[in-house]
Structure formats: C-alpha cells, structure tokens
mmCIF file of C-alpha atoms in Angstrom:
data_model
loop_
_atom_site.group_PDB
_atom_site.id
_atom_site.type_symbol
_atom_site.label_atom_id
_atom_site.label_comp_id
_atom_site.label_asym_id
_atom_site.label_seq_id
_atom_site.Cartn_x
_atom_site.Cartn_y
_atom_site.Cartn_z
ATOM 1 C CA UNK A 1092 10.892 25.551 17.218
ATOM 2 C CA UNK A 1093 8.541 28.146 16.723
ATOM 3 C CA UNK A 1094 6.477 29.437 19.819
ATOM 4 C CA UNK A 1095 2.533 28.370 20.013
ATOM 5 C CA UNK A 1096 1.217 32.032 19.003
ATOM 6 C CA UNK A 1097 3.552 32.098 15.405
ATOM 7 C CA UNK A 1098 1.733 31.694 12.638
ATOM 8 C CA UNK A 1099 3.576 28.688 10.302
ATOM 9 C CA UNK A 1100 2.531 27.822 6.827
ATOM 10 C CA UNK A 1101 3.487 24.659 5.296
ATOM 11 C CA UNK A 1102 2.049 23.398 1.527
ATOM 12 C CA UNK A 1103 -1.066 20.691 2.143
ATOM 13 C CA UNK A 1104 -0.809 16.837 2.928
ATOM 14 C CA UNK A 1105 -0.842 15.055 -0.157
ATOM 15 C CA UNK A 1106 -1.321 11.553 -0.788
ATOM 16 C CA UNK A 1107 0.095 9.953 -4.113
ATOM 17 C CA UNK A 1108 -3.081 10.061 -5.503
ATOM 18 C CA UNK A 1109 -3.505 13.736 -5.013
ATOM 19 C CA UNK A 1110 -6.194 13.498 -2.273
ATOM 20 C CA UNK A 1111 -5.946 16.577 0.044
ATOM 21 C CA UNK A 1112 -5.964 15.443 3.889
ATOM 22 C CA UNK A 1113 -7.208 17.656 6.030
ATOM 23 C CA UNK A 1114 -9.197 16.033 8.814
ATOM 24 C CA UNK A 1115 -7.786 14.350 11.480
ATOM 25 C CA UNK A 1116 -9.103 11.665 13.857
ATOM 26 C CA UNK A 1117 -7.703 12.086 17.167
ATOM 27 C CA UNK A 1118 -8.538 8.810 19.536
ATOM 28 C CA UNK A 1119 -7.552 10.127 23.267
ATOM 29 C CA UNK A 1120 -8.403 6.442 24.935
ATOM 30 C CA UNK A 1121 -8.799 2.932 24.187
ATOM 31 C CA UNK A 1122 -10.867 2.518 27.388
ATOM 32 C CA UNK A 1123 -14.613 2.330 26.946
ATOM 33 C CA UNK A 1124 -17.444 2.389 29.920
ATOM 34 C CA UNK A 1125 -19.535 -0.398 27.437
ATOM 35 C CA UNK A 1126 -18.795 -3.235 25.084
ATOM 36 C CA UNK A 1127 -19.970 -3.349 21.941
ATOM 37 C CA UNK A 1128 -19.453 -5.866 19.885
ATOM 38 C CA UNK A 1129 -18.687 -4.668 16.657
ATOM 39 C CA UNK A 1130 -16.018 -2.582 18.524
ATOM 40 C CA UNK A 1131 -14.239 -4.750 21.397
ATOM 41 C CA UNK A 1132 -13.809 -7.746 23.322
ATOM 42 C CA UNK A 1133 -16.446 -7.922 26.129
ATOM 43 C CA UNK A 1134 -13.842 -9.108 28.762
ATOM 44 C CA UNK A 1135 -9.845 -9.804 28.876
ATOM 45 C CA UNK A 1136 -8.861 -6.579 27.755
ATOM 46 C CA UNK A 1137 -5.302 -4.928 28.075
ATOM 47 C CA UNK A 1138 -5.342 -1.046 28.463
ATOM 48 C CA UNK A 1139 -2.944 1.066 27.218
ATOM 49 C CA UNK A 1140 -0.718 2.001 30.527
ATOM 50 C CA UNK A 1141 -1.664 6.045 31.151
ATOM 51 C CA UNK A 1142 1.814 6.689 30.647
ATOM 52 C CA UNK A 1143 1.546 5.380 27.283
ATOM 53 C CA UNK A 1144 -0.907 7.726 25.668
ATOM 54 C CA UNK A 1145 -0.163 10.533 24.288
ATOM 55 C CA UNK A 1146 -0.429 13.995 27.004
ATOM 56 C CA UNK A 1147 -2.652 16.980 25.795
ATOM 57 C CA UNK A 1148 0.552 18.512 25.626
ATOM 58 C CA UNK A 1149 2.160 16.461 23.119
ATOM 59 C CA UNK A 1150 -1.788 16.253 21.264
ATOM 60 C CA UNK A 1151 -1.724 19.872 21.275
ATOM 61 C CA UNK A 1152 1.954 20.132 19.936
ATOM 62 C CA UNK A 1153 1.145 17.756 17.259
ATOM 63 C CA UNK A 1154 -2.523 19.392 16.169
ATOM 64 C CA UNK A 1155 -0.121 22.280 15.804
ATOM 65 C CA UNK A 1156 1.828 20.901 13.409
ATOM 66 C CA UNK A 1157 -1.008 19.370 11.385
ATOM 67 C CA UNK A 1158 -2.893 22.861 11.264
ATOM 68 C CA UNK A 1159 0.566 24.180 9.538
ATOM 69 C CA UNK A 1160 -0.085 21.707 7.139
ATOM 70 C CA UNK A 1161 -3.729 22.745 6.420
ATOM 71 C CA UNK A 1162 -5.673 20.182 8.826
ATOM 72 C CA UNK A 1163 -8.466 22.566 9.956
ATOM 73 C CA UNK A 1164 -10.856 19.606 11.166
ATOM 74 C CA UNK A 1165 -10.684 17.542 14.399
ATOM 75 C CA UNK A 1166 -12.441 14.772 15.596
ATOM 76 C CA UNK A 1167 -11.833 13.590 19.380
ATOM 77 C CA UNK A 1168 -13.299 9.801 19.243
ATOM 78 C CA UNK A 1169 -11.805 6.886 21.453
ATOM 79 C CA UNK A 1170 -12.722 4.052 22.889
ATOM 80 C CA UNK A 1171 -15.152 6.637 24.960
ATOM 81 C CA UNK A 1172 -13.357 10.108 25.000
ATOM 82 C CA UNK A 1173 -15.453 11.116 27.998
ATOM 83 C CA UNK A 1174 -13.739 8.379 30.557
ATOM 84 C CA UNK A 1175 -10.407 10.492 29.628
ATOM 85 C CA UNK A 1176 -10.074 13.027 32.489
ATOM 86 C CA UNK A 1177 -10.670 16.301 32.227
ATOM 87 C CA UNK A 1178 -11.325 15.976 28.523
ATOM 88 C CA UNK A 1179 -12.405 19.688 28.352
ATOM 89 C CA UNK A 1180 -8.795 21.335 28.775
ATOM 90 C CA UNK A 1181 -7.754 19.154 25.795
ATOM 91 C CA UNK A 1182 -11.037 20.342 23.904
ATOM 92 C CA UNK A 1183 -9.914 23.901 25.070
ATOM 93 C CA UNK A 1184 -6.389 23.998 23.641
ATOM 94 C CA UNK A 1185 -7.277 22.864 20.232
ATOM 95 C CA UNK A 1186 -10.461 25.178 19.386
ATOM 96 C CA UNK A 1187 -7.191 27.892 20.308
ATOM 97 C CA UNK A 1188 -4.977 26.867 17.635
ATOM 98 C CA UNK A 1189 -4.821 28.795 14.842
ATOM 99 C CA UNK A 1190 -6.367 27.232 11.567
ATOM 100 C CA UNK A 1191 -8.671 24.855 12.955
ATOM 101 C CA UNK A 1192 -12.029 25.625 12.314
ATOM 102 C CA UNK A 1193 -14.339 22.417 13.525
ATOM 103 C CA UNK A 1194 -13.909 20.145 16.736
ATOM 104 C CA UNK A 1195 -16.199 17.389 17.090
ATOM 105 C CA UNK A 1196 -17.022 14.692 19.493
ATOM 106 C CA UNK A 1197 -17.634 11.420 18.929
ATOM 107 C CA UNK A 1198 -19.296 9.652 22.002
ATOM 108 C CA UNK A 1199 -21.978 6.791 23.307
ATOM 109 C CA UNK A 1200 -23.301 9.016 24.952
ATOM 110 C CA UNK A 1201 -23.218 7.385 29.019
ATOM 111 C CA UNK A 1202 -21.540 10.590 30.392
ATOM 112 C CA UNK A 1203 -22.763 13.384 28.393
ATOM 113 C CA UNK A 1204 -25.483 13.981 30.742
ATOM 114 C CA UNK A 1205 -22.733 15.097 33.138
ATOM 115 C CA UNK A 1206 -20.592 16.543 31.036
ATOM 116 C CA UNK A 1207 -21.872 18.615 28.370
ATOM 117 C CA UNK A 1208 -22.129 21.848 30.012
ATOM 118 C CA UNK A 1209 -18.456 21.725 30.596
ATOM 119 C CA UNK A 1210 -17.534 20.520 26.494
ATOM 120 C CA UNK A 1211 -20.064 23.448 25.631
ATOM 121 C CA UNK A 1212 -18.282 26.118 27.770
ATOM 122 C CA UNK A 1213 -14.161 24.516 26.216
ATOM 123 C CA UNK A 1214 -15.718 25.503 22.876
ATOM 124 C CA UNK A 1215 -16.340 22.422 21.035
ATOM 125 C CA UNK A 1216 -18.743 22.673 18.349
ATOM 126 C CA UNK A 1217 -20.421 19.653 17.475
ATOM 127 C CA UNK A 1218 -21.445 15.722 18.944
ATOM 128 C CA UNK A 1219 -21.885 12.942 17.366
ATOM 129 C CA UNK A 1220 -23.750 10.415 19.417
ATOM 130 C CA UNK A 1221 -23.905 6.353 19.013
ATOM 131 C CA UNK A 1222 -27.347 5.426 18.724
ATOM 132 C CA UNK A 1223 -28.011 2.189 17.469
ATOM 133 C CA UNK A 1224 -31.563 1.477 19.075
ATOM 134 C CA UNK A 1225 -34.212 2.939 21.377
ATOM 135 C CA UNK A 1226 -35.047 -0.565 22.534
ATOM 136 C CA UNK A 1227 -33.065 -1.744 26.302
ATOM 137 C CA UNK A 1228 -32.895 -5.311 25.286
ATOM 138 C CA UNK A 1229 -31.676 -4.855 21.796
ATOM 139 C CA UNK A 1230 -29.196 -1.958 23.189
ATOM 140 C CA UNK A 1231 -28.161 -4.621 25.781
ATOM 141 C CA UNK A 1232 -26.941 -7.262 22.902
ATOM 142 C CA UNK A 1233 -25.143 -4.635 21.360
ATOM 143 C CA UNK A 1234 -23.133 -2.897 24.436
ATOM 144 C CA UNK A 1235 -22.866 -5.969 26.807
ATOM 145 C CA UNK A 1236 -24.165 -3.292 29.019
ATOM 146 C CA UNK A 1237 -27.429 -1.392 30.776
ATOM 147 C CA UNK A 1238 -27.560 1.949 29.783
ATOM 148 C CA UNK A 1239 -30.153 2.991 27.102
ATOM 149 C CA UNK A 1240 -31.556 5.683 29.335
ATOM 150 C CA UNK A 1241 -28.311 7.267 30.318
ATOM 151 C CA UNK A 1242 -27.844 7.921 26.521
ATOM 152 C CA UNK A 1243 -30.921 9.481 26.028
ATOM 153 C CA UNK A 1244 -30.309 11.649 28.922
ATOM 154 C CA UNK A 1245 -27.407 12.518 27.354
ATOM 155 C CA UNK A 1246 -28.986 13.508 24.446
ATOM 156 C CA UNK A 1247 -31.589 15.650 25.731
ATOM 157 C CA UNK A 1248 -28.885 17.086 28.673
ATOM 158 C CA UNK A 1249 -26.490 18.229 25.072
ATOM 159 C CA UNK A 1250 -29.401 19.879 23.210
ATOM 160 C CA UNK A 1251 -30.184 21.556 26.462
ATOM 161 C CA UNK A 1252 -26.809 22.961 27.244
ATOM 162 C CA UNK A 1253 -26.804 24.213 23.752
ATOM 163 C CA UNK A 1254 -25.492 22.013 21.174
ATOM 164 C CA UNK A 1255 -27.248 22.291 17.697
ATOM 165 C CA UNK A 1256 -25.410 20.467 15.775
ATOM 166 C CA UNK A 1257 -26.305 17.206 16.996
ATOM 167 C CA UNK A 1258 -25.724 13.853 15.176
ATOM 168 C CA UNK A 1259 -26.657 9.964 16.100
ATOM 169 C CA UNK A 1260 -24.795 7.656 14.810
ATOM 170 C CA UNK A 1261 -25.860 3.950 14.312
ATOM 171 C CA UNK A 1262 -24.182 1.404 13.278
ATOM 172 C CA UNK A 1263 -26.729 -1.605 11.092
ATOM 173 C CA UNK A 1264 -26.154 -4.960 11.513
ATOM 174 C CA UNK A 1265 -28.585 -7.353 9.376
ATOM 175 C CA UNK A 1266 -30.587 -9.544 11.578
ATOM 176 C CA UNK A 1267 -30.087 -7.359 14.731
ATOM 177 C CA UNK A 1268 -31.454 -4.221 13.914
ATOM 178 C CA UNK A 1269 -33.763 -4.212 11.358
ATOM 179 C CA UNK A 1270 -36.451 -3.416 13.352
ATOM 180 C CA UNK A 1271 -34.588 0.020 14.830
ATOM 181 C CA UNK A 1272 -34.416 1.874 11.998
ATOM 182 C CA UNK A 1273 -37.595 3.173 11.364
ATOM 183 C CA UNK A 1274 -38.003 4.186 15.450
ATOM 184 C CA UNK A 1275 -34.496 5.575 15.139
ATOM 185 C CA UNK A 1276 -36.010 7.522 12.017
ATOM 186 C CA UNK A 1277 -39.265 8.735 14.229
ATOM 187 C CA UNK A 1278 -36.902 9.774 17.077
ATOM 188 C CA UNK A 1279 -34.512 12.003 14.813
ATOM 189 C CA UNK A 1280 -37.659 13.634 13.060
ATOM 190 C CA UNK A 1281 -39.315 14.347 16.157
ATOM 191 C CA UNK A 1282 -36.149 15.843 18.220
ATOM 192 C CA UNK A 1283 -34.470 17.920 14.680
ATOM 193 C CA UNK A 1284 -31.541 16.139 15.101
ATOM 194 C CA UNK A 1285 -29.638 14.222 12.031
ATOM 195 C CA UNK A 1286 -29.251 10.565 12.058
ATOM 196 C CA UNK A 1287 -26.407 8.448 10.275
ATOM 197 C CA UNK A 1288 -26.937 4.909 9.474
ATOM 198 C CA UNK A 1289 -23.270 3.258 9.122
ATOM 199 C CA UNK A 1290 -22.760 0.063 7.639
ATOM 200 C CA UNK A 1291 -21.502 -2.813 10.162
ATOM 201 C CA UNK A 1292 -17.335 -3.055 9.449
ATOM 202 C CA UNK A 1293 -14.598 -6.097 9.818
ATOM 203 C CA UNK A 1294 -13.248 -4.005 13.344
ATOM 204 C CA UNK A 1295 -14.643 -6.615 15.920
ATOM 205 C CA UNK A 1296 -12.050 -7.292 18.351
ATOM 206 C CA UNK A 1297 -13.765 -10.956 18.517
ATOM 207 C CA UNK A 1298 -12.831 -11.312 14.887
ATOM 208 C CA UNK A 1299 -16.426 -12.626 14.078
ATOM 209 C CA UNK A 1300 -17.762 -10.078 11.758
ATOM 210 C CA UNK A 1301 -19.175 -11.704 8.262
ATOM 211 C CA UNK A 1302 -20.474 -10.440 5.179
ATOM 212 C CA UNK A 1303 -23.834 -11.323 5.622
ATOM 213 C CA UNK A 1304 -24.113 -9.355 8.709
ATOM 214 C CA UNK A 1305 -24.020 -5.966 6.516
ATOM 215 C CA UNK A 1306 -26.994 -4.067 6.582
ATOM 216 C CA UNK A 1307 -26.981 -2.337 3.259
ATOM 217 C CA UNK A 1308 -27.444 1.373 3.168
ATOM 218 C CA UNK A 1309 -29.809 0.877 0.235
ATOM 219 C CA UNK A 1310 -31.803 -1.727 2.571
ATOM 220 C CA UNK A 1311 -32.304 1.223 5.388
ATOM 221 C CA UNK A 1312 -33.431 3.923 2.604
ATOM 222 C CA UNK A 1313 -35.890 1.635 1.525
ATOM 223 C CA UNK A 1314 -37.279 1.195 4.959
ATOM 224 C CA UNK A 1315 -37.279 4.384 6.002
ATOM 225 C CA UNK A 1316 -38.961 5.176 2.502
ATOM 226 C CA UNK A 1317 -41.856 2.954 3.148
ATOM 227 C CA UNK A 1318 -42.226 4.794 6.973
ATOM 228 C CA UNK A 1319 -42.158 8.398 5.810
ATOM 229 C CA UNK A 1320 -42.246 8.685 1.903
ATOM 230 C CA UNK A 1321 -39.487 9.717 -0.768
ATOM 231 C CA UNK A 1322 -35.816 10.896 0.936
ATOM 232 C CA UNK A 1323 -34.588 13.802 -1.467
ATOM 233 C CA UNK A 1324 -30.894 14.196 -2.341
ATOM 234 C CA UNK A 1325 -29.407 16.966 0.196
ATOM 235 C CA UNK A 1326 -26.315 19.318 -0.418
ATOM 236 C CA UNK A 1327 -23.650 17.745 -0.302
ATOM 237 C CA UNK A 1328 -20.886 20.971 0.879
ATOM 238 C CA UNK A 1329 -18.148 18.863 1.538
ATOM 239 C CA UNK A 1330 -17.331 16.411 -0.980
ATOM 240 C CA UNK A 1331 -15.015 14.146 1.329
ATOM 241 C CA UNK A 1332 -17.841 13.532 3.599
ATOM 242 C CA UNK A 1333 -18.236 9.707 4.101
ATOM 243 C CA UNK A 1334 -22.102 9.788 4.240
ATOM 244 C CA UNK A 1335 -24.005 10.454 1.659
ATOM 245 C CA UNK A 1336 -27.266 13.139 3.047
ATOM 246 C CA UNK A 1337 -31.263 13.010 2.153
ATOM 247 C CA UNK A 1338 -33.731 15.096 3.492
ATOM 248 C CA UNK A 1339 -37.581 13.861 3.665
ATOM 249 C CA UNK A 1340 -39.836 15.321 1.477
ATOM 250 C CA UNK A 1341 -41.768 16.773 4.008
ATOM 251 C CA UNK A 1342 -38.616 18.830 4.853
ATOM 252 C CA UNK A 1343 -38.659 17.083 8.530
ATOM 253 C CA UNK A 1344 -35.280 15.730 8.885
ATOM 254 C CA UNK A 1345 -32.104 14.599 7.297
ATOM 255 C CA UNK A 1346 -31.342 11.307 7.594
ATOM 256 C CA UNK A 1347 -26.901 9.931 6.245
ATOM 257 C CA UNK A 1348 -26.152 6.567 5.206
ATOM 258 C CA UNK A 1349 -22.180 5.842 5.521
ATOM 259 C CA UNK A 1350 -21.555 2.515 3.272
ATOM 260 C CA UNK A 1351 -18.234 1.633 3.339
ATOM 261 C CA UNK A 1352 -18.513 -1.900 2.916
ATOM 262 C CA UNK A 1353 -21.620 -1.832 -0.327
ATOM 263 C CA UNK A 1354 -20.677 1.505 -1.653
ATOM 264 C CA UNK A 1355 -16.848 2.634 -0.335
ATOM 265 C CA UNK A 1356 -16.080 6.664 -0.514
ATOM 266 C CA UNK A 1357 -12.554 6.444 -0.621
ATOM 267 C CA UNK A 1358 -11.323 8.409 -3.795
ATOM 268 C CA UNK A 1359 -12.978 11.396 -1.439
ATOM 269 C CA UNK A 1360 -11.176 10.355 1.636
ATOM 270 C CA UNK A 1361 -9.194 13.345 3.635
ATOM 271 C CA UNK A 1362 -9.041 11.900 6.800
ATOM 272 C CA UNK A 1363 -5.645 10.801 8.976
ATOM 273 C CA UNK A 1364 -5.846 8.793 12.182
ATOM 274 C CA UNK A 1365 -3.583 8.822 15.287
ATOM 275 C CA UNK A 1366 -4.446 6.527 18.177
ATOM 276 C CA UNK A 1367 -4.409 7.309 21.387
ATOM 277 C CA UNK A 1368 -0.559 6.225 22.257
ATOM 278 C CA UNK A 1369 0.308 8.323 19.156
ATOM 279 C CA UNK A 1370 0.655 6.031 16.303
ATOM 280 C CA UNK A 1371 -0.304 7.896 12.809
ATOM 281 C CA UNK A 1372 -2.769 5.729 10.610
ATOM 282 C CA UNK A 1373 -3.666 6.818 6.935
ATOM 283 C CA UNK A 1374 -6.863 4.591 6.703
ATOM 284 C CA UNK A 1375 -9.055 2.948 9.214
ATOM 285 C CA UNK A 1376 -7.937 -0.278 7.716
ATOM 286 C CA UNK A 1377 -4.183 0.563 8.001
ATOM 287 C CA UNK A 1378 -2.241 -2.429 8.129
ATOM 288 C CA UNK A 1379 0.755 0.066 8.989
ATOM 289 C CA UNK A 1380 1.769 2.399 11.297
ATOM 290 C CA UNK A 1381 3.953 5.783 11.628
ATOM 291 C CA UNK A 1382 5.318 6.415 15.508
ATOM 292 C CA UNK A 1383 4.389 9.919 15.828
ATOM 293 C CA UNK A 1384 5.135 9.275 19.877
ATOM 294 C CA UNK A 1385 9.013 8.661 19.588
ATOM 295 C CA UNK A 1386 8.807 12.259 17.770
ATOM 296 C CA UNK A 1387 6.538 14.141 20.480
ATOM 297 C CA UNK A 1388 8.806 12.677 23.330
ATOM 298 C CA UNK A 1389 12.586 13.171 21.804
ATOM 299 C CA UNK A 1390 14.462 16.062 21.142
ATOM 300 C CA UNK A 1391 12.943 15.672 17.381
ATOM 301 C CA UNK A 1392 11.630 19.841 16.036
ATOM 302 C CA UNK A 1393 8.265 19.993 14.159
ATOM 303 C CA UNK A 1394 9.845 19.437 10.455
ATOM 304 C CA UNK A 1395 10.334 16.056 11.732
ATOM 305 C CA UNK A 1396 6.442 15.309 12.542
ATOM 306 C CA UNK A 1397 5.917 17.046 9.186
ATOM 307 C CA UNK A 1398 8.131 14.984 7.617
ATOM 308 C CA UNK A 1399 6.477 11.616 9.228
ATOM 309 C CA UNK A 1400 2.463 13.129 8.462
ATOM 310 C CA UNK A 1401 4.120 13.393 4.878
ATOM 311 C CA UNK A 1402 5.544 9.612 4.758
ATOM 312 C CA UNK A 1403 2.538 8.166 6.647
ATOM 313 C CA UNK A 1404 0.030 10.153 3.839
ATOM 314 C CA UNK A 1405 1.762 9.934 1.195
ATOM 315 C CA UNK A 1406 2.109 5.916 1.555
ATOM 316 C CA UNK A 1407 -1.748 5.930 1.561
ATOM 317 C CA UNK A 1408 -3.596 3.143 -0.655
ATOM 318 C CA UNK A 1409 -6.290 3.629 -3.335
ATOM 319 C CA UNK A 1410 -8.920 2.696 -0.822
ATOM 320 C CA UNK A 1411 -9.542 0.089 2.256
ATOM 321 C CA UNK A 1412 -9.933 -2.972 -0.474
ATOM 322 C CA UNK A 1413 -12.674 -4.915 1.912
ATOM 323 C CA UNK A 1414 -14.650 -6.322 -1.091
ATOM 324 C CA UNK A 1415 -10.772 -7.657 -2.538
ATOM 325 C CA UNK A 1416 -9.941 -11.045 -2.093
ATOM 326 C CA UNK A 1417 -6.701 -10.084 -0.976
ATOM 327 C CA UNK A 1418 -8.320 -7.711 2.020
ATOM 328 C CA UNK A 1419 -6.137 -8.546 5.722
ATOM 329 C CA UNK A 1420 -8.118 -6.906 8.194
ATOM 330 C CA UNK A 1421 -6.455 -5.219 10.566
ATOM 331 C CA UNK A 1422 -5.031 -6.363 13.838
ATOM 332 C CA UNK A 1423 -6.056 -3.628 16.059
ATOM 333 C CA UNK A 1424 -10.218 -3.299 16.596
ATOM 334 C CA UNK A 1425 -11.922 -0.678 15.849
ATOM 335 C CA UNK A 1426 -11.742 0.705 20.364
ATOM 336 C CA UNK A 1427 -7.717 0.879 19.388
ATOM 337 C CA UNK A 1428 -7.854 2.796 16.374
ATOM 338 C CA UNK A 1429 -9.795 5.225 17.277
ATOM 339 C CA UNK A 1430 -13.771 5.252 16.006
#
C-alpha cells in the first residue's frame, strides 16, 4: 500500500452515463444538537454506537483513495458535524492530502460561535450555514428547538474569524415559510453573504413529507423579485453545481435556488455520499448501499476501495426519479445520509 506522501494516479470515477464524480459528501455523525423536521425524528432516536463510525483515520485513508481517483472536493455535513469531537484534526488531515482543492462545512450553525476560530486555523475553506428563518417562533417549529440567536452568533463569530465564503442555506416549505424569504433576502444583502433557497425533499424521518409542501424555486424568485427588483443570471463556473445563481440588479447580492423536486439537476450530478459508519451512496435517494467500512477495517489494499467507489458509481441511476410513479423513498432520513 502506498505511503500517505506518494503521489497515485488512477483514471476518473465514471458512472454509466459518463458523468464525472468528483465531489464527495462525507457525513462524520448522525447525531444532531436540534430536530428538524424535514431531517429527523424529534424523539426515539437510535445513534450510531461511536465504535461504529468511521475513525478520521480510516476517513482520511479513504479521502486518499478518492483523491487518486480525481475527487478534489469535500464536503463534511452530518447530522451536525460540530457535535463530532475534535472535528478540526479531521478538517486538518484532509486540506493535507494531495489533490483536494475545496473543504467545506455544512452546519446549523449552534456551535460555530465556539468553534470557528479553530475550523479557520485546520484550514477549511468555506461554511455553509442552515438558515431557514430569522423569526424564534417559526425557527422553533422547524428545529423542535430554541436557538435562533446562537445561529446568528455563529454567523457573525465565522465572518469575524475570517471566513468569506459564507453561504446560508434554507430549506422552503410552502405554508411555513413563505413569509421568511424576503427577510432572509434583506439579511443576506445587508451582511454580503450568499443565500440558497432549497426545495423541501421526501428525507423526513417522520415519513410525512407531501407534495404540496414544496415551495417552488420559481415561487421564491418571484418573491424576492417583487422585494428588490429583477435577479440577473450569474456565472455559472461549475456546471455540476445543484443551484442555479442570480445576482440582483443592483449588484447587492447573489441569491441560489436548489430545486430538486420542480426542476431536478441530475444529468450534472458529480457528487458520491458515504455516511458516517462508512456506507458509500451514489445519490441522496440511494435505495442501495456499498460497505466501504468492511474495506477500511480488513486487511483489504486501496485497489479494493477503488474497485468498490467504481461498482457503487458506476451502478448510479439516470437521476433520483421523485416526480416517477415508481419513486421508493429511501429508508434512511436525510440526519443518516448525510445532508
């Protein structure tokens, strides 16, 4: 097995579509510190035993393989990434390994207050922060939870430490938050930070998501539209993105709609999943798993775990079929997968 600090070049992860995958999701918990709805259960829940998630070790040894294979984007997500323990080492050890370019972090935000100054200093280079609303009560139906403030805090504690590259992320949900996404709009103009409107998804752990609870992308623009005039077309440098950019016409701010369930983006897709006890998913909606865990804790080399990214990719569908009659969602929620 080749040491850490060789250099190994393998030819790109190809589906049998021909889609290049080269982003990789990288969930490090299933434990969260809140309890939305659209992403678990709100009490009952079984945690993955520590022993069963995968070590930074065997993370590291397996973000190693992907780079070889041309992955040169990383997103830590979770559950919340931030309850994981000394989260920065991990954060550290990947920004080292040769090929990857971008580390992200997606979080709600609760700890960053406290923790930023450390993820600055490991090296990682950009946040992405759930945002849904800037109203306590509304935030409150969403999370099951208090903690509005300690988000905000969070956000203000990031941009202070550093961070530019700062994202919110909110998820709409029709007759919920209507009435957020202008404010959300105002706070994102005012602060220079991007916001991301993402369409409500079928990965409630309750099982009680329903069509009609979609807040259309199309639905936001128009809002925001009315609020602060025509949103221009932005760049769009990476076509696999899943959001589709505008800037307002003013030139103050960029607001992203993601609209997976009205307008799906997956002849782009590049992205692989693998959840935090190290099972390899090829689609958010994977019905199917590949056990990259047995791999990372046997006597297996690094072809093997090539050979299993390969399988897993390669057996990747057309695209997550929710609009098709014959859609099964699947069983894990959206805190297991990995956001």
């Amino acid at each position: 097995m080749p040491s850490p600090a060789e250099t190994v070049r393998r030819p790109p992860i190809l589906d049998s579509l021909g889609r290049v995958h080269s982003n990789l999701r990288i969930s490090v918990t299933d434990r969260c510190n809140i309890r939305c709805f659209y992403c678990m259960p709100d009490e009952n829940i079984r945690f993955k035993p520590r022993d069963e998630l995968l070590t930074f070790e065997e993370i590291e040894q397996f973000v190693r393989v992907a780079a070889s294979m041309g992955v040169n984007k990383l997103r830590i997500t979770g559950g919340e990434p931030l309850v994981r323990s000394e989260l920065s080492e991990l954060i550290r050890k990947l920004v080292a390994i040769d090929g990857i370019e971008d580390v992200a972090l997606t979080t709600n935000g609760i700890l960053l207050a406290e923790q930023a100054a450390t993820l600055k200093a490991s090296g990682l280079h950009r946040l992405n922060i759930s945002l849904d609303t800037l109203n306590e009560a509304t935030f409150q139906r969403i999370t099951r939870r208090a903690g509005l403030e300690r988000v905000l805090e969070g956000i203000f504690a990031a941009r202070e430490t550093g961070f530019e590259r700062i994202r919110l992320n909110a998820v709409a949900i029709a007759g919920l938050t209507e009435d957020d996404v202008v404010p959300l709009g105002e706070f994102a103009r005012a602060h220079k930070m991007e916001m991301r409107f993402i369409e409500f998804m079928p990965l409630d752990a309750e099982g009680n998501w329903q069509d009609d609870q979609v807040l259309p992308g199309e639905a936001i623009r128009a809002q925001l539209e009315q609020a602060f005039g025509p949103l221009v077309p932005a760049a769009r440098p990476d076509p696999s993105q899943p959001a589709v950019d505008y800037q307002f016409a003013d030139g103050i701010g960029k607001i992203g709609f993601i609209n997976p369930v009205s307008q799906p983006f997956c002849s782009d897709c590049n992205r692989l999943r693998i959840t935090a006890e190290g099972q390899l998913r090829n689609c958010l909606f994977s019905t199917t798993e590949w056990d990259a865990r047995a791999l990372l804790r046997s006597t297996a080399d690094d072809n093997e775990i090539v050979e299993l990214i390969r399988q897993c990719v390669w057996a990747k569908k057309p695209g997550h079929g929710i609009d098709g009659a014959d859609f099964v969602r699947p069983e894990r929620a959206m805190y297991q997968i990995g956001g």
